[in-house]
XYZ file of C-alpha atoms in Angstrom:
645
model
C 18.214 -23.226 24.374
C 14.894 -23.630 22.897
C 13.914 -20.961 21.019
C 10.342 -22.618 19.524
C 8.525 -19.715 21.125
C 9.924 -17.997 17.817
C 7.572 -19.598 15.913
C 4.782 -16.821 17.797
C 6.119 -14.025 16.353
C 5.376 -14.647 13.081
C 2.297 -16.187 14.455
C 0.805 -13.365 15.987
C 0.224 -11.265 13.310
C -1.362 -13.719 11.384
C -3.807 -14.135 13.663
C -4.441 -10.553 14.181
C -4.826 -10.844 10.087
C -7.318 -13.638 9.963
C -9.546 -11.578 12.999
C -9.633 -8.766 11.130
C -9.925 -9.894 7.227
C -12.587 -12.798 8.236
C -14.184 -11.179 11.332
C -14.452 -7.601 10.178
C -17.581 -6.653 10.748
C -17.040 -7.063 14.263
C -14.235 -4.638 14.838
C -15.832 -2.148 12.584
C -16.233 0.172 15.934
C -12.938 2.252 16.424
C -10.183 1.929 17.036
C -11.137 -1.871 18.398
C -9.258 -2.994 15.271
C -6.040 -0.997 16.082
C -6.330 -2.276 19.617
C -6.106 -5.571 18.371
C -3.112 -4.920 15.882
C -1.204 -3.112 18.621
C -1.367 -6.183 20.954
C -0.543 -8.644 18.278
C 2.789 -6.573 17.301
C 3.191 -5.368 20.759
C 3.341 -9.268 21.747
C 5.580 -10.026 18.867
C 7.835 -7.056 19.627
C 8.656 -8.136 23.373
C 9.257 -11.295 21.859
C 11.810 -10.644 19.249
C 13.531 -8.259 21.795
C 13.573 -11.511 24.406
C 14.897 -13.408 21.170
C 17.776 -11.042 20.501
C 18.890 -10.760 24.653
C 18.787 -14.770 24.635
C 21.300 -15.223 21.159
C 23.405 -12.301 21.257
C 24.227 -12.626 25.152
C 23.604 -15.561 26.340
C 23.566 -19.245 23.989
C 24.234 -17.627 20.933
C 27.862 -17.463 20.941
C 29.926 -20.593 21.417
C 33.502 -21.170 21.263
C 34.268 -17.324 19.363
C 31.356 -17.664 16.969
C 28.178 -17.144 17.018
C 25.874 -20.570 15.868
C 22.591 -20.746 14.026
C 19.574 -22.719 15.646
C 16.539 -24.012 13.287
C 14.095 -24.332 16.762
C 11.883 -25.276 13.250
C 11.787 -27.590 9.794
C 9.759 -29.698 7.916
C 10.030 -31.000 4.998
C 7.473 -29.385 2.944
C 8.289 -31.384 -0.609
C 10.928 -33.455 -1.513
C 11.993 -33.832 -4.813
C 14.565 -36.767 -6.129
C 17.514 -36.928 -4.096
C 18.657 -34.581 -1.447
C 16.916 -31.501 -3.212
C 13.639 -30.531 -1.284
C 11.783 -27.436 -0.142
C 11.950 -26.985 3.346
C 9.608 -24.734 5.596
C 11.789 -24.028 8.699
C 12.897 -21.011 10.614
C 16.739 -19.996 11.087
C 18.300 -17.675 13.919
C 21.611 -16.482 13.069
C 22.773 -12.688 13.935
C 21.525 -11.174 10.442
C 17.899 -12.835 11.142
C 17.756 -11.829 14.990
C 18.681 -8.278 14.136
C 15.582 -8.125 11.190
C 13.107 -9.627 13.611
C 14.120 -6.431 16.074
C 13.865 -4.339 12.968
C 10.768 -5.388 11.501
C 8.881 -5.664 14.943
C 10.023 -2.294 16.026
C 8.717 -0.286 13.512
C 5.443 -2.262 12.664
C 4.454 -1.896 16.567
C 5.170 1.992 16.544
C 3.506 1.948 12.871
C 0.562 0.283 14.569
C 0.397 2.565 17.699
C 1.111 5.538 15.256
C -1.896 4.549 12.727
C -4.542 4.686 15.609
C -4.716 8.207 15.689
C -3.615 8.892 11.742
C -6.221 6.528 10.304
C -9.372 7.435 12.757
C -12.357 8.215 11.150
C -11.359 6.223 7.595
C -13.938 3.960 6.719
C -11.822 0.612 6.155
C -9.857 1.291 9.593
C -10.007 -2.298 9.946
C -9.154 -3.267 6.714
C -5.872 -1.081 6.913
C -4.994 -2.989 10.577
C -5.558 -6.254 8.776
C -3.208 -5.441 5.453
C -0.502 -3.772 8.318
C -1.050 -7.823 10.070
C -0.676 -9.758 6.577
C 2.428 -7.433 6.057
C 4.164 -8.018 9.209
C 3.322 -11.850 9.343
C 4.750 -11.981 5.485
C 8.089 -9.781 6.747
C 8.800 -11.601 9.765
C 8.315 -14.995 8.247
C 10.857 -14.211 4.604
C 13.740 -12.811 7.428
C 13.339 -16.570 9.630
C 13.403 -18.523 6.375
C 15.684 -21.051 6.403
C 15.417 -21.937 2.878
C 15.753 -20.076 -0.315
C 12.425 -21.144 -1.479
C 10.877 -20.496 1.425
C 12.057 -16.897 1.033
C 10.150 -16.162 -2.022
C 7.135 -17.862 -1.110
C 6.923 -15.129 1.352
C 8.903 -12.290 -0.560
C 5.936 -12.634 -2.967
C 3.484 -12.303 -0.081
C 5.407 -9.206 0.735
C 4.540 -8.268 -2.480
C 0.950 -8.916 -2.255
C 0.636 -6.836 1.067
C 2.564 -3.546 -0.658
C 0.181 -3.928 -3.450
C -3.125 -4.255 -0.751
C -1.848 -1.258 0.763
C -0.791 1.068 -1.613
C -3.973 0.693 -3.349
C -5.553 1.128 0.213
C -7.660 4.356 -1.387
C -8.698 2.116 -4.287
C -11.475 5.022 -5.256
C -8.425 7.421 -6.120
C -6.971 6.753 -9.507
C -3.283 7.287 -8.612
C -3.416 5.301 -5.998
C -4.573 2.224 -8.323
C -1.802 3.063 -10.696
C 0.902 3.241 -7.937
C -0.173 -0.025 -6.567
C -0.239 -2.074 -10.379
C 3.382 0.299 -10.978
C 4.302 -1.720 -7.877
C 3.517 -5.091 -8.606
C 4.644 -5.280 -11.955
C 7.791 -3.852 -11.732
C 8.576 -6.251 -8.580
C 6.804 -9.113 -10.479
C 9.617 -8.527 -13.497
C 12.357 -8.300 -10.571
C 11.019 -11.288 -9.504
C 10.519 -13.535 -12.314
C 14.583 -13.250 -12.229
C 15.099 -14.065 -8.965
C 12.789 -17.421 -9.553
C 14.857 -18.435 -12.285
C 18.063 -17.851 -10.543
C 16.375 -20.179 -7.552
C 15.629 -22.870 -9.809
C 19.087 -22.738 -11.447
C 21.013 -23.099 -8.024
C 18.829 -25.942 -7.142
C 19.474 -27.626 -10.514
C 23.676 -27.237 -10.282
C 23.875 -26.961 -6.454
C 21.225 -29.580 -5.627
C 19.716 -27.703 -2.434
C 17.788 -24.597 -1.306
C 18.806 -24.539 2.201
C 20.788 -21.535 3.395
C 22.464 -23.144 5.502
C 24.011 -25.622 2.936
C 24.577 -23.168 0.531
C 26.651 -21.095 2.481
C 29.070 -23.981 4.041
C 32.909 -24.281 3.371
C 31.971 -27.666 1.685
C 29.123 -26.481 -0.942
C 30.919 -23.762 -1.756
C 34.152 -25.643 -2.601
C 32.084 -28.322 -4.600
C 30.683 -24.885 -6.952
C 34.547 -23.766 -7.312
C 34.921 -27.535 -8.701
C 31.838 -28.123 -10.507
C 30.622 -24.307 -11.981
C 28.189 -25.336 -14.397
C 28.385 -24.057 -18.217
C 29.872 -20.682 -18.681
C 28.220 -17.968 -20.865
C 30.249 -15.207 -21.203
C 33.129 -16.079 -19.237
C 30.554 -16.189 -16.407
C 29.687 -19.956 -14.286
C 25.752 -20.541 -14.406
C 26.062 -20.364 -10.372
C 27.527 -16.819 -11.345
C 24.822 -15.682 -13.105
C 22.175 -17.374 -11.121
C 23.694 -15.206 -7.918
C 22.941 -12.054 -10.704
C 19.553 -13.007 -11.356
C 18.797 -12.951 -7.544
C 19.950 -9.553 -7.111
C 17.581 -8.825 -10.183
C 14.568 -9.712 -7.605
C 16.757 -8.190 -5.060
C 17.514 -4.966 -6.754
C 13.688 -4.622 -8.003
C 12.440 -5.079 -4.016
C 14.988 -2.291 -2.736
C 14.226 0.047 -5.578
C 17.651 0.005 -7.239
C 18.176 1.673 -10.324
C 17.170 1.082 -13.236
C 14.193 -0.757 -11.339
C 12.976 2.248 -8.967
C 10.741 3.396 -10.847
C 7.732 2.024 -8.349
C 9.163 3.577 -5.156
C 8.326 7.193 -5.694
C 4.837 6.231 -7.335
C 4.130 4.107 -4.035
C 4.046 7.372 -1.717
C -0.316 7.429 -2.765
C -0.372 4.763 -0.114
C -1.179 6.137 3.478
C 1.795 7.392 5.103
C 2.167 4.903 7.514
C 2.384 2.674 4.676
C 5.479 4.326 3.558
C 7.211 4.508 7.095
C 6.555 0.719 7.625
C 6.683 -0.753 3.856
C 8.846 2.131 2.018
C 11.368 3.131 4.321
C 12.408 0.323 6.931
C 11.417 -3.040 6.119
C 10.289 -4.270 2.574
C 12.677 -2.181 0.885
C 15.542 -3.824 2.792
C 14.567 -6.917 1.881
C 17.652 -6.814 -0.910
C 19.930 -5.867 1.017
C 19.114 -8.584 3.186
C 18.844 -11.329 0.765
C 22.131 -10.535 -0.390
C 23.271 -10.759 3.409
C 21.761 -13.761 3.690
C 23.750 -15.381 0.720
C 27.093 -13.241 1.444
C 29.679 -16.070 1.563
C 28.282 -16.930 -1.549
C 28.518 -13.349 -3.328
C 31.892 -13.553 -2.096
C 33.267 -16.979 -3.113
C 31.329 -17.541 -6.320
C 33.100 -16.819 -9.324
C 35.889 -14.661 -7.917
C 33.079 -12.392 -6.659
C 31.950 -11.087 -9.659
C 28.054 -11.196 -8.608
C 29.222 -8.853 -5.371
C 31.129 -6.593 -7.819
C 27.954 -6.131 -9.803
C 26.291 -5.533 -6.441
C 28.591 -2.596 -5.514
C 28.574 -0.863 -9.159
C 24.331 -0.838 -8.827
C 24.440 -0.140 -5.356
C 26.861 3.277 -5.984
C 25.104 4.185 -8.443
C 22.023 4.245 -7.356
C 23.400 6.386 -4.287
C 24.737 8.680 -6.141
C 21.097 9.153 -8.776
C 18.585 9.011 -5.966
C 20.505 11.526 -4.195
C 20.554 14.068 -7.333
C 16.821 13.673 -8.058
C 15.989 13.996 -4.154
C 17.193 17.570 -4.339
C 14.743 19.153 -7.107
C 11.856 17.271 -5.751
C 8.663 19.106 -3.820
C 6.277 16.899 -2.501
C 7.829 15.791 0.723
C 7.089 11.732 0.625
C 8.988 12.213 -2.594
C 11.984 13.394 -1.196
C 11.645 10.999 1.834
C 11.279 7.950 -0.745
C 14.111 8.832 -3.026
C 16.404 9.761 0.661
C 15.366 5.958 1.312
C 16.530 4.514 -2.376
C 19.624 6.272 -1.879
C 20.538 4.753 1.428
C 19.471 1.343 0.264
C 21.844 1.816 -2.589
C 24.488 2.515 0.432
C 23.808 -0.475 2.079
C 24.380 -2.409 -1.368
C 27.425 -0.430 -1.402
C 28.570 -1.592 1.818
C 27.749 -5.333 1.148
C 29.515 -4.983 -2.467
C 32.892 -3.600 -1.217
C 33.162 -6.286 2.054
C 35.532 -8.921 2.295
C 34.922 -12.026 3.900
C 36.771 -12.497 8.165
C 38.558 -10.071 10.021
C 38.777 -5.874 9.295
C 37.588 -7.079 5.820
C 34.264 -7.798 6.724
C 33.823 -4.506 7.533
C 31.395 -3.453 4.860
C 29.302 -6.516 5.791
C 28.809 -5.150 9.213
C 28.182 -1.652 8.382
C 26.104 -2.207 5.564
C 23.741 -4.098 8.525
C 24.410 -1.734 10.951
C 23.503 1.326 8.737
C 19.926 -0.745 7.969
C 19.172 -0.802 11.563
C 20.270 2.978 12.200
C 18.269 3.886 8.710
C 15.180 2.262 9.902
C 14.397 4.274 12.838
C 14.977 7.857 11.815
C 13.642 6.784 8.318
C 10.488 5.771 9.957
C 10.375 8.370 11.910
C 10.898 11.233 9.019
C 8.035 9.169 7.244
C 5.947 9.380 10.839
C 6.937 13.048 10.800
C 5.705 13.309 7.823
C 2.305 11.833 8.087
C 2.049 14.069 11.042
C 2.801 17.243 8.639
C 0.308 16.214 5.920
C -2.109 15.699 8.653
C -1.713 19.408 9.990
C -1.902 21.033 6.786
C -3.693 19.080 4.374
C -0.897 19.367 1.617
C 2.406 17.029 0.781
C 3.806 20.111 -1.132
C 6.698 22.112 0.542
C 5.453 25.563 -0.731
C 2.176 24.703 0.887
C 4.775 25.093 4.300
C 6.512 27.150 6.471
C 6.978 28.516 10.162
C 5.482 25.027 11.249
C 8.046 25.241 14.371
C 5.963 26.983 16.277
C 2.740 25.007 15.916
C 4.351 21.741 15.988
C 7.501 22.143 18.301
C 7.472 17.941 19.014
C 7.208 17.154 14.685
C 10.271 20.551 14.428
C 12.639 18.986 17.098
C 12.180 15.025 15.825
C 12.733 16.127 11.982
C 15.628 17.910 13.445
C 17.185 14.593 15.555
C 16.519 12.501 11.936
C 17.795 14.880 9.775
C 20.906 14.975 11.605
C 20.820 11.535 12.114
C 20.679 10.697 8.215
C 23.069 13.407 7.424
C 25.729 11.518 9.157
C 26.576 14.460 12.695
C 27.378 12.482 15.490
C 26.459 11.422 18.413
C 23.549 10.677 15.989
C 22.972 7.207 15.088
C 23.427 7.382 10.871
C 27.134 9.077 11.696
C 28.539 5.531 13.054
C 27.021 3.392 10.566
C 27.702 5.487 7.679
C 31.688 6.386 8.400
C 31.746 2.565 8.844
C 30.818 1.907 5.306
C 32.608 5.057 3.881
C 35.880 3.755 5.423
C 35.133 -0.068 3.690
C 34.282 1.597 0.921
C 38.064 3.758 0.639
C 39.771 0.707 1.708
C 38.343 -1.141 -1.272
C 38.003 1.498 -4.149
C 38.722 5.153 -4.547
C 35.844 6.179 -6.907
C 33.100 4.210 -5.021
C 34.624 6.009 -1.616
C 34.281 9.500 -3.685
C 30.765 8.632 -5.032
C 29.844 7.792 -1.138
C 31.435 10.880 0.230
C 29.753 13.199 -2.338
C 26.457 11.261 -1.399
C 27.004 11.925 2.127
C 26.875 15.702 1.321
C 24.174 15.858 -0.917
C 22.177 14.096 1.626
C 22.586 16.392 4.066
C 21.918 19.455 1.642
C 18.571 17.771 0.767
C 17.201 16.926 4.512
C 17.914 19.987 5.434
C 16.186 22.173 2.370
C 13.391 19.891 3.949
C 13.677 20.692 7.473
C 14.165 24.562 7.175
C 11.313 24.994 4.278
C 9.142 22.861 6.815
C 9.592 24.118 9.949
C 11.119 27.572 9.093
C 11.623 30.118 5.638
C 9.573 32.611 7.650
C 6.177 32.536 8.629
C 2.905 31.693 6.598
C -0.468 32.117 7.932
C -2.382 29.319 7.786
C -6.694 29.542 7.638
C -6.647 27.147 10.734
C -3.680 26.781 12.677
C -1.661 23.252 12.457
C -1.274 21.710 15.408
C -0.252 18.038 17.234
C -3.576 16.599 18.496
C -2.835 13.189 18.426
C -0.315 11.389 21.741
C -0.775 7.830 18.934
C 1.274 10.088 16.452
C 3.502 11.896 18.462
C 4.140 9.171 20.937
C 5.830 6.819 18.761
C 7.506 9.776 17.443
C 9.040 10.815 20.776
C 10.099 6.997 21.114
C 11.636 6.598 17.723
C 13.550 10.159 18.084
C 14.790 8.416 21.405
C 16.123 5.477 19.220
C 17.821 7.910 16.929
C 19.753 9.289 19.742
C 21.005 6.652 21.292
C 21.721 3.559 19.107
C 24.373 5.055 17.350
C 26.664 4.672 20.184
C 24.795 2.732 22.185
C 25.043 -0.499 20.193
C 28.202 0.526 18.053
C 30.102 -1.837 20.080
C 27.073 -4.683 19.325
C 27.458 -4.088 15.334
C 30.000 -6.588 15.583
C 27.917 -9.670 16.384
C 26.856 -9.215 12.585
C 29.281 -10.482 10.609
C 29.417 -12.685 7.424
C 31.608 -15.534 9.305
C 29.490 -15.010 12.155
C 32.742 -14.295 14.313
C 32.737 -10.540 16.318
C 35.001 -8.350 15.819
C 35.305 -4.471 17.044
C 35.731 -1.485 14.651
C 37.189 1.407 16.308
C 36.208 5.022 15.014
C 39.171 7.139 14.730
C 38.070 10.565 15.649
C 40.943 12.527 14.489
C 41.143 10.814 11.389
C 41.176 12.398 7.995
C 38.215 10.072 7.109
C 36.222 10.788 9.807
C 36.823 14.499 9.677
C 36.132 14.643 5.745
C 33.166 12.593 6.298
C 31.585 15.427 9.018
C 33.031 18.119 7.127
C 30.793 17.523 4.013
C 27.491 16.780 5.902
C 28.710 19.945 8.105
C 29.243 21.808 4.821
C 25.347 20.432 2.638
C 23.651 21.259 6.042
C 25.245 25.333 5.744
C 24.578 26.124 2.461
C 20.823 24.332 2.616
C 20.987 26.728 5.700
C 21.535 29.455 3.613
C 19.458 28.657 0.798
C 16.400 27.753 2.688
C 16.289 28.999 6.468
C 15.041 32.265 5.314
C 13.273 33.161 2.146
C 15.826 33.975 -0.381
C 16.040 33.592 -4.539
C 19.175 31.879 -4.304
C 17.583 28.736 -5.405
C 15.906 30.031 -8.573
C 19.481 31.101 -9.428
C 20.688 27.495 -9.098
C 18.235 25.869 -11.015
C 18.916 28.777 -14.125
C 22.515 27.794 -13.696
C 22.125 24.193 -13.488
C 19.567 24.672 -16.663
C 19.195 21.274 -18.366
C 20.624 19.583 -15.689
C 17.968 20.764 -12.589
C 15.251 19.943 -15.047
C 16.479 16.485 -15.725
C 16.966 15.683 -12.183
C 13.342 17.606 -11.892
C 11.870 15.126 -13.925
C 13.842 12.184 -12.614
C 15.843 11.715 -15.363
C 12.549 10.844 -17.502
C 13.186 7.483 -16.419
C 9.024 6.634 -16.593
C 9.073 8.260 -20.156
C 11.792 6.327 -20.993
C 9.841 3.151 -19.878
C 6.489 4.179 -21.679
C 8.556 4.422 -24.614
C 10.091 1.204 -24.082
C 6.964 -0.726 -23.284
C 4.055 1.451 -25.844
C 6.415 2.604 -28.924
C 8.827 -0.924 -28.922
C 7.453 -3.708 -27.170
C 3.475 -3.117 -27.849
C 3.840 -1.261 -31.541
C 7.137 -3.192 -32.838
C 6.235 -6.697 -31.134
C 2.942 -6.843 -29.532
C 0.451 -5.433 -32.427
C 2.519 -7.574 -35.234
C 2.349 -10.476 -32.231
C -1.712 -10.374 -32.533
C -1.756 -9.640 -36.092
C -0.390 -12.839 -36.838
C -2.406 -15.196 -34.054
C -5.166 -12.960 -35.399
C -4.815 -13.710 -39.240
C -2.075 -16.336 -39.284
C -2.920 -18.813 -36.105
C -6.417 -17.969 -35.859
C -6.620 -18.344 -39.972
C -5.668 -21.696 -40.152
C -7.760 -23.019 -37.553
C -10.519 -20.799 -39.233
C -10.101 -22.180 -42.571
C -9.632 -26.077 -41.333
C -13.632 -25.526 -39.278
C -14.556 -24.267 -42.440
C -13.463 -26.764 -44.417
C -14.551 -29.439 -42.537
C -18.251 -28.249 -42.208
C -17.778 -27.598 -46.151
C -16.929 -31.291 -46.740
C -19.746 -32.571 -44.238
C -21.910 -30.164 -46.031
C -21.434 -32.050 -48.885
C -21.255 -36.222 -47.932
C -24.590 -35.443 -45.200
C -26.379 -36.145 -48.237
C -25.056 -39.732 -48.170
C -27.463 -40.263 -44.585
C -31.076 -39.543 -46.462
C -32.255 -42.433 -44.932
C -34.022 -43.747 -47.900
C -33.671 -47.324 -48.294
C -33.862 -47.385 -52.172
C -30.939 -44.543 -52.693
C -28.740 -47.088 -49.993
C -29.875 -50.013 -52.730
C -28.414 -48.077 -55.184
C -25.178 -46.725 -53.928
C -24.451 -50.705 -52.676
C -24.965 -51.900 -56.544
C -22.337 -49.143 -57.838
C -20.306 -50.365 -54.588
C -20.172 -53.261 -55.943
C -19.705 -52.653 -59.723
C -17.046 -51.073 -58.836
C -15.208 -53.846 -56.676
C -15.714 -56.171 -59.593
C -13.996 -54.152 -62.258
C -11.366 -53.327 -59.748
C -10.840 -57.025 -59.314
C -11.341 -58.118 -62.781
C -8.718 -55.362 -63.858
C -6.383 -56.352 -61.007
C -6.030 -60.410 -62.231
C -6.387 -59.157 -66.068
């Protein structure tokens, strides 16, 4: 099969970049620049789908297991012996399901944008950031070299920062988007080293190679040093979950996410909630078998303990939190930390690789009704001019289409069949009890608080009586509610419509089927607890009651810590003002000030203090040059004559 047509998808929303970024005064008239987006993602879109129908059903698999194809690859630099840099694309299940992903939501993030971005003055400057975002996303998830994955994983980077700042005037926004890129920068400076240190012991950045029976039984005979009872491939596997772990907002390096929600809210549907924030979980995907094989597993152990965790704290601060992007972004952390989960607590072939699957499966599920709460959301903010909850209320009857999507997600996220989060998430929670008691009780607790904090956001939304507003909300847009209608659709029906396809995405690329059993006491825990957040959030929130105040008194310190996100960005303004600039910077600049800087003050000085004084020596008077020749040479005959005396 030739599959170099891939090479468009990618391709197309470059293009639609360059048009717009070089060309922009000539889309300047609305919406000609969303037209132009739309087609270029449209294009892409059909093409990915195409992409996914030809591998998964009809070349892909051969002889029981499914087989990459690299339709692309040159050989960008080569250094001394086998080790180069390749720039190549790679289809393989976990890529084929990202380019559905990523094309999916950037075309209804596109569509959606038309209508929620009219009238903004850099309309075509959004479309092209959206372009250089989608061209950067689609090429890191074809990469077929590691390399080649953070040349566009910075990119990636680049576009968040573009369009978070997007409303450059606005102060916040400015500070969200440099919050962004240094954090990930820091994430990211680990990941580079790790790179560099598996091409120095491994001797190759290709995936591929990397992940073969015969590489990785060459690293079980040749580790490297060990530091700490850990190989250096060991901790070079832990340094690129750093850059992972900083991309997909995992604790203790979230502290960007919730800052990023300034952006436009299509920003945070496309960027925040489906695709770049994945990007973790999918490099860590991407290099399972090593995870797995490297070093007992250690690295994946490390990936499961962060992952957990950071379930379990996004989940706590989600609930106290009233801005509604806030809630969504911190919903969106948590999940991602579910997915790590999921990858962490996978083995490697048969029912073991269950984790593996769901972990994938749950990051296809989570990006449509995440992007769709985001869309939801942008829809909201549109109507009534506020991201605040108590600025809310009784919006069911004004926006029936925004009321019965939120509802679909909600449920969806919560984990209430036939919805598609209930599949992907028993999945993982039935990995994760196979594997290890207390990260199965961290996910099942996570699975109820989840569905207690959706659904204080869809009954203080949409119900909790009625407000009057001074001009009535309302749905004026078919770009925004169209893609809403479409994605709600999604919701619905993957779940059980590609349940049985989840198992084409495996880590030994061989399917396998993973039966839900219904009467199980997994399954009926599992729906018991989302069942039992999605009551007492009923009761708490579906009508205006004090019940809440009461919790936060009794919760006291603990409802204002999770208030305040744990202080987490006072704890890193501490860090960084009071330790690293007071205790190591200032004395840092004291001494290049006095100490560097002295030295190479005093040595000028001295110099133009000796030439101050031998310039006299160039009068250029003939007699005084007479003169100093006769001592010149009075004194080389007494230094002779007392040299032979």
């Amino acid at each position: 099969m030739d599959f170099s047509y891939v090479i468009w998808i990618p391709a197309l929303p470059l293009i639609s970049f360059l048009l717009l970024g070089l060309f922009n005064r000539y889309f300047r008239k609305e919406p000609v620049a969303g037209y132009v987006g739309v087609a270029s993602l449209g294009t892409a879109w059909v093409l990915a789908l195409y992409t996914a129908w030809k591998y998964f059903f009809e070349v892909g698999l051969q002889n029981g297991q499914y087989v990459p194809f690299t339709p692309f690859k040159w050989d960008w630099i080569h250094f001394a012996g086998k080790l180069s840099i390749d720039m190549g694309i790679l289809l393989d299940p976990i890529s084929v399901m990202m380019l559905v992903v990523v094309t999916t939501i950037s075309f209804m993030v596109h569509i959606y944008s038309i209508g929620y971005m009219y009238g903004d003055e850099g309309f075509a400057r959004f479309y092209a950031y959206l372009s250089l975002f989608s061209f950067s996303m689609l090429s890191l998830v074809l990469a077929s070299n590691i390399f080649q994955i953070y040349i566009f994983w910075e990119l990636v980077g680049v576009s968040s920062f573009l369009l978070i700042g997007y409303y450059f005037v606005k102060p916040s926004a400015i500070a969200a988007a440099k919050k962004a890129f240094i954090v990930t920068r820091f994430a990211d400076f680990f990941f580079l080293v790790g790179i560099l240190m598996i091409g120095y012991f491994v001797g190759t950045f290709d995936i591929e190679t990397l992940n073969s029976e015969g590489t990785i039984a060459w690293i079980a005979q040749h580790p490297g040093p060990v530091f700490m009872g850990l190989s250096a491939v060991t901790w070079a596997l832990i340094l690129i979950f750093v850059g992972g772990a900083g991309k997909s907002a995992m604790f203790p390096l979230h502290i960007w996410l919730p800052d990023a929600m300034e952006g436009p809210t299509p920003v945070s549907a496309l960027i925040h909630a489906a695709t770049m924030v994945v990007a973790g979980v999918y490099l860590v995907a991407r290099l399972f078998p090593l995870f797995y094989h490297v070093g007992d597993g250690f690295a994946l152990r490390v990936v499961a303990s962060v992952g957990t965790f950071s379930a379990l704290f996004a989940a706590i601060i989600a609930l106290t939190q009233e801005d509604i992007k806030r809630v969504l972004a911190y919903s969106t952390m948590s999940q991602i930390g579910y997915m790590m989960m999921a990858l962490g607590v996978s083995g490697y072939e048969g029912v073991e690789g269950l984790g593996y699957m769901a972990g994938m499966f749950h990051l296809f599920t989570h990006a449509m009704f995440k992007a769709l709460l985001f869309l939801i959301a942008g829809v909201i903010i549109h109507a009534v001019h506020s991201n605040l909850m108590k600025d809310m209320g009784g919006l069911h009857k004004y926006m029936p289409i925004s009321s019965w999507t939120f509802l679909i997600a909600a449920l969806a996220i919560s984990g209430i069949p036939p919805m598609a989060g209930f599949y992907s998430k028993d999945e993982i929670l039935h990995a994760a009890f196979e594997y290890n008691f207390l990260i199965w009780l961290v996910g099942f607790l996570v699975a109820g608080l989840t569905a207690f904090y959706m659904f204080r956001l869809y009954f203080r939304i949409f119900h909790n009586g009625t407000r009057e507003y001074h001009h009535p909300p309302k749905e004026d847009s078919r770009a925004m509610t169209g893609p809403l209608i479409f994605l709600a659709v999604l919701t619905l029906t993957v779940g059980w419509v590609f349940t049985p396809f989840s198992k084409y995405v495996t880590p030994t690329r061989v399917p396998f089927t993973y039966h839900i059993h219904w009467g199980s006491p997994l399954v009926l825990g599992s729906m018991a607890i989302a069942l039992a957040g999605i009551l007492t959030a009923y009761f708490f929130y579906y009508k205006p009651t004090d019940y809440p105040q009461k919790a936060a008194r009794a919760f006291g310190l603990t409802y204002q810590w999770a208030k305040n996100k744990f202080y987490m960005d006072e704890l890193y303004l501490f860090i960084t003002k009071r330790i690293i600039f007071d205790k190591i910077s200032k004395p840092s600049a004291w001494f290049d000030r006095h100490v560097v800087d002295g030295m190479m003050n005093a040595l000028g000085n001295t110099t133009v203090w000796i030439s101050n004084r031998i310039k006299v020596l160039q009068s250029g008077r003939l007699q005084e040059y007479g003169i100093y020749f006769v001592y010149g040479v009075v004194v080389l005959i007494m230094v002779f004559y007392f040299l032979n005396f």
